[in-house]
Amino acid sequence: MDLEALPLREVRHGRFGVNEVDGRGGCLGYVFGGEPRFGDLARVLRDGVIVADDLRVGYIVPEGPGSKALSRAVKGESFHFGLGFSGLRPRDVVECYERDLREFRPGEPATTPITHDYRTEVELGRAWVERPYLFERIDGRGGVVQSAGGVLSSGDRVRVVRGGQIVADVLRIVLLHEASGAEVPSLQGPGLLYVAFDELEAGDLIVAYRVPEPRYREQRLGELGIDQVRPAGHGAVAVSGPLFTGPVRAGTRARLVSDDEVVADGLPVLALLRDGRQVSEIDDEDSPFEIVVERPSLPEGVVLETYGYVSS
């Protein structure tokens, strides 16, 4: 492809629909695309709008008594997922993905890069890991922790610091228990904690933090499979192909997805053409149409995903 590399690499692993929620950040979900994996980042879409992002798939347990935790889910079946997001609702869609830097510098920690300005963070609390602890129900390695200030709450964003170096970031508190073993929404003293990071060690420092809510949220619109591309002048191309979902609207943005990897983003959708005439929206394939995108060239065989923004 003749596309310049994005600084961050996003690869999507799968999607599931939320059927039931437990009110504590877990849910029963049906996988309808791909194979969500343990440790994936996750975002929640509600009526196409991203209402939460940078979540973590903390556990995947098949439906049924006595089921063992798995490293990934499979399409066409239901699983219990832990995301650490108590705002889940039935009919939400969860998109699971991984994100990393395309190039690592020598000595750079292999941790998921943040997408916010760290200067906007507000620290919420800290805790030292006294020793690892196995959460048998989900076969997950957490830790016995002692508070070092502030309050830790279920769903908090956290990072793991070891020897003064960040070894993992963009994690979430998926499970939080008192020292007695009872699950609790927040913790200020000794307790048990699970953040979906299986390499937790004694002496690690867990730092919880908050970032500002976005002023605008992404709203997913239509998706188009690119079959044909022609020059449209002034550094633009017109593309056509099957419309997977609608609507597509002029004046929005688009990204390119190839083999589940986002390979380009932020492309302006300049115009929509139907039977050679300009229209404002396309939501069906009743007659031939084209989408004009600000791009000197585009490869065929990729998916054009369009989106806009709504106020939070």
PDB file of C-alpha atoms in Angstrom, residues 151-279:
ATOM      1  CA  VAL A 151      -8.935   5.673  47.000  1.00  0.00           C
ATOM      2  CA  LEU A 152      -8.916   2.865  44.437  1.00  0.00           C
ATOM      3  CA  SER A 153     -12.239   2.127  42.736  1.00  0.00           C
ATOM      4  CA  SER A 154     -13.464  -0.572  40.397  1.00  0.00           C
ATOM      5  CA  GLY A 155     -13.078   0.605  36.810  1.00  0.00           C
ATOM      6  CA  ASP A 156     -10.284   3.095  37.529  1.00  0.00           C
ATOM      7  CA  ARG A 157      -7.553   3.529  34.934  1.00  0.00           C
ATOM      8  CA  VAL A 158      -4.268   2.315  36.381  1.00  0.00           C
ATOM      9  CA  ARG A 159      -0.624   1.853  35.515  1.00  0.00           C
ATOM     10  CA  VAL A 160       1.949  -0.459  37.074  1.00  0.00           C
ATOM     11  CA  VAL A 161       5.270   1.051  38.183  1.00  0.00           C
ATOM     12  CA  ARG A 162       8.266  -1.163  39.008  1.00  0.00           C
ATOM     13  CA  GLY A 163      11.566   0.268  40.164  1.00  0.00           C
ATOM     14  CA  GLY A 164      10.482   3.729  39.065  1.00  0.00           C
ATOM     15  CA  GLN A 165       9.645   2.540  35.513  1.00  0.00           C
ATOM     16  CA  ILE A 166       6.184   2.102  34.005  1.00  0.00           C
ATOM     17  CA  VAL A 167       5.862  -1.554  32.979  1.00  0.00           C
ATOM     18  CA  ALA A 168       2.172  -1.501  32.040  1.00  0.00           C
ATOM     19  CA  ASP A 169      -0.345   1.255  31.378  1.00  0.00           C
ATOM     20  CA  VAL A 170      -3.908   1.787  30.177  1.00  0.00           C
ATOM     21  CA  LEU A 171      -5.107  -0.965  32.509  1.00  0.00           C
ATOM     22  CA  ARG A 172      -8.366  -1.049  34.475  1.00  0.00           C
ATOM     23  CA  ILE A 173      -9.309  -2.295  37.925  1.00  0.00           C
ATOM     24  CA  VAL A 174     -11.516  -5.214  36.926  1.00  0.00           C
ATOM     25  CA  LEU A 175     -11.992  -6.766  40.383  1.00  0.00           C
ATOM     26  CA  LEU A 176     -11.582  -5.213  43.825  1.00  0.00           C
ATOM     27  CA  HIS A 177     -12.037  -7.080  47.119  1.00  0.00           C
ATOM     28  CA  GLU A 178     -11.595  -6.327  50.780  1.00  0.00           C
ATOM     29  CA  ALA A 179      -9.020  -8.369  52.685  1.00  0.00           C
ATOM     30  CA  SER A 180     -11.922 -10.620  53.811  1.00  0.00           C
ATOM     31  CA  GLY A 181     -12.616 -11.499  50.167  1.00  0.00           C
ATOM     32  CA  ALA A 182     -15.861  -9.550  49.778  1.00  0.00           C
ATOM     33  CA  GLU A 183     -16.130  -7.636  46.511  1.00  0.00           C
ATOM     34  CA  VAL A 184     -16.294  -3.867  47.017  1.00  0.00           C
ATOM     35  CA  PRO A 185     -16.648  -0.809  44.732  1.00  0.00           C
ATOM     36  CA  SER A 186     -13.720   1.045  46.342  1.00  0.00           C
ATOM     37  CA  LEU A 187     -10.775   0.418  48.640  1.00  0.00           C
ATOM     38  CA  GLN A 188      -8.735   2.552  51.038  1.00  0.00           C
ATOM     39  CA  GLY A 189      -6.925  -0.123  53.035  1.00  0.00           C
ATOM     40  CA  PRO A 190      -5.642  -3.659  52.510  1.00  0.00           C
ATOM     41  CA  GLY A 191      -7.363  -5.803  49.929  1.00  0.00           C
ATOM     42  CA  LEU A 192      -7.210  -7.803  46.717  1.00  0.00           C
ATOM     43  CA  LEU A 193      -6.972  -6.301  43.278  1.00  0.00           C
ATOM     44  CA  TYR A 194      -7.096  -7.569  39.698  1.00  0.00           C
ATOM     45  CA  VAL A 195      -6.051  -5.414  36.729  1.00  0.00           C
ATOM     46  CA  ALA A 196      -5.685  -8.035  33.948  1.00  0.00           C
ATOM     47  CA  PHE A 197      -1.880  -7.898  34.082  1.00  0.00           C
ATOM     48  CA  ASP A 198      -0.553 -11.386  34.703  1.00  0.00           C
ATOM     49  CA  GLU A 199       3.020 -10.212  35.356  1.00  0.00           C
ATOM     50  CA  LEU A 200       2.200  -8.387  38.590  1.00  0.00           C
ATOM     51  CA  GLU A 201       4.993  -8.793  41.169  1.00  0.00           C
ATOM     52  CA  ALA A 202       5.568  -8.059  44.834  1.00  0.00           C
ATOM     53  CA  GLY A 203       6.798  -4.479  45.223  1.00  0.00           C
ATOM     54  CA  ASP A 204       4.910  -3.149  42.202  1.00  0.00           C
ATOM     55  CA  LEU A 205       3.110   0.154  42.663  1.00  0.00           C
ATOM     56  CA  ILE A 206      -0.427   0.476  41.319  1.00  0.00           C
ATOM     57  CA  VAL A 207      -1.307   4.083  40.443  1.00  0.00           C
ATOM     58  CA  ALA A 208      -4.947   4.929  39.651  1.00  0.00           C
ATOM     59  CA  TYR A 209      -5.731   8.079  37.703  1.00  0.00           C
ATOM     60  CA  ARG A 210      -8.544   9.919  35.943  1.00  0.00           C
ATOM     61  CA  VAL A 211      -8.467  11.777  32.633  1.00  0.00           C
ATOM     62  CA  PRO A 212     -10.941  14.441  31.467  1.00  0.00           C
ATOM     63  CA  GLU A 213     -14.039  13.251  29.642  1.00  0.00           C
ATOM     64  CA  PRO A 214     -13.914  14.131  25.927  1.00  0.00           C
ATOM     65  CA  ARG A 215     -16.003  17.084  24.787  1.00  0.00           C
ATOM     66  CA  TYR A 216     -17.064  15.118  21.714  1.00  0.00           C
ATOM     67  CA  ARG A 217     -17.562  11.424  21.109  1.00  0.00           C
ATOM     68  CA  GLU A 218     -17.089   9.495  17.907  1.00  0.00           C
ATOM     69  CA  GLN A 219     -20.240   8.242  16.182  1.00  0.00           C
ATOM     70  CA  ARG A 220     -19.732   5.392  13.724  1.00  0.00           C
ATOM     71  CA  LEU A 221     -21.683   5.781  10.495  1.00  0.00           C
ATOM     72  CA  GLY A 222     -21.520   3.719   7.296  1.00  0.00           C
ATOM     73  CA  GLU A 223     -18.966   1.195   6.067  1.00  0.00           C
ATOM     74  CA  LEU A 224     -18.097   0.599   2.449  1.00  0.00           C
ATOM     75  CA  GLY A 225     -16.020  -2.112   0.800  1.00  0.00           C
ATOM     76  CA  ILE A 226     -13.770  -0.462  -1.813  1.00  0.00           C
ATOM     77  CA  ASP A 227     -14.008  -2.252  -5.164  1.00  0.00           C
ATOM     78  CA  GLN A 228     -13.267   0.576  -7.598  1.00  0.00           C
ATOM     79  CA  VAL A 229     -11.173   3.731  -7.385  1.00  0.00           C
ATOM     80  CA  ARG A 230     -10.897   6.604  -9.874  1.00  0.00           C
ATOM     81  CA  PRO A 231      -9.154  10.005  -9.713  1.00  0.00           C
ATOM     82  CA  ALA A 232     -11.532  12.850  -8.838  1.00  0.00           C
ATOM     83  CA  GLY A 233      -9.106  15.768  -9.230  1.00  0.00           C
ATOM     84  CA  HIS A 234      -7.534  18.172  -6.726  1.00  0.00           C
ATOM     85  CA  GLY A 235      -5.884  15.383  -4.729  1.00  0.00           C
ATOM     86  CA  ALA A 236      -9.095  13.368  -4.266  1.00  0.00           C
ATOM     87  CA  VAL A 237     -10.426   9.984  -5.366  1.00  0.00           C
ATOM     88  CA  ALA A 238     -13.932   8.619  -5.880  1.00  0.00           C
ATOM     89  CA  VAL A 239     -14.508   5.098  -4.561  1.00  0.00           C
ATOM     90  CA  SER A 240     -17.374   2.648  -4.925  1.00  0.00           C
ATOM     91  CA  GLY A 241     -18.285  -0.808  -3.684  1.00  0.00           C
ATOM     92  CA  PRO A 242     -20.774  -2.673  -1.498  1.00  0.00           C
ATOM     93  CA  LEU A 243     -22.326  -0.690   1.355  1.00  0.00           C
ATOM     94  CA  PHE A 244     -22.017  -2.902   4.460  1.00  0.00           C
ATOM     95  CA  THR A 245     -23.822  -0.497   6.799  1.00  0.00           C
ATOM     96  CA  GLY A 246     -25.245   2.991   6.439  1.00  0.00           C
ATOM     97  CA  PRO A 247     -25.620   5.860   6.380  1.00  0.00           C
ATOM     98  CA  VAL A 248     -22.628   7.568   4.775  1.00  0.00           C
ATOM     99  CA  ARG A 249     -22.759  11.369   4.999  1.00  0.00           C
ATOM    100  CA  ALA A 250     -20.859  14.130   3.257  1.00  0.00           C
ATOM    101  CA  GLY A 251     -18.700  16.330   5.483  1.00  0.00           C
ATOM    102  CA  THR A 252     -17.738  13.508   7.850  1.00  0.00           C
ATOM    103  CA  ARG A 253     -14.445  11.618   8.248  1.00  0.00           C
ATOM    104  CA  ALA A 254     -13.247   8.188   7.209  1.00  0.00           C
ATOM    105  CA  ARG A 255     -10.595   5.634   8.093  1.00  0.00           C
ATOM    106  CA  LEU A 256      -9.282   2.687   6.133  1.00  0.00           C
ATOM    107  CA  VAL A 257      -9.302  -0.795   7.638  1.00  0.00           C
ATOM    108  CA  SER A 258      -7.307  -3.561   5.960  1.00  0.00           C
ATOM    109  CA  ASP A 259      -7.361  -7.098   7.405  1.00  0.00           C
ATOM    110  CA  ASP A 260      -8.701  -5.629  10.694  1.00  0.00           C
ATOM    111  CA  GLU A 261      -5.834  -3.105  10.939  1.00  0.00           C
ATOM    112  CA  VAL A 262      -6.476   0.643  10.771  1.00  0.00           C
ATOM    113  CA  VAL A 263      -4.046   1.807   8.082  1.00  0.00           C
ATOM    114  CA  ALA A 264      -5.221   5.413   7.574  1.00  0.00           C
ATOM    115  CA  ASP A 265      -7.469   7.779   9.497  1.00  0.00           C
ATOM    116  CA  GLY A 266      -8.983  11.262   9.410  1.00  0.00           C
ATOM    117  CA  LEU A 267      -9.753  11.321   5.668  1.00  0.00           C
ATOM    118  CA  PRO A 268     -12.340  14.032   4.833  1.00  0.00           C
ATOM    119  CA  VAL A 269     -15.439  12.779   2.985  1.00  0.00           C
ATOM    120  CA  LEU A 270     -15.768  15.584   0.433  1.00  0.00           C
ATOM    121  CA  ALA A 271     -18.864  14.539  -1.496  1.00  0.00           C
ATOM    122  CA  LEU A 272     -21.320  11.752  -2.256  1.00  0.00           C
ATOM    123  CA  LEU A 273     -22.384  11.090  -5.842  1.00  0.00           C
ATOM    124  CA  ARG A 274     -25.493   9.128  -6.886  1.00  0.00           C
ATOM    125  CA  ASP A 275     -26.119   8.678 -10.597  1.00  0.00           C
ATOM    126  CA  GLY A 276     -23.624  11.488 -11.153  1.00  0.00           C
ATOM    127  CA  ARG A 277     -25.504  13.940  -8.918  1.00  0.00           C
ATOM    128  CA  GLN A 278     -24.279  15.213  -5.552  1.00  0.00           C
ATOM    129  CA  VAL A 279     -26.290  14.083  -2.502  1.00  0.00           C
TER     130      VAL A 279
END
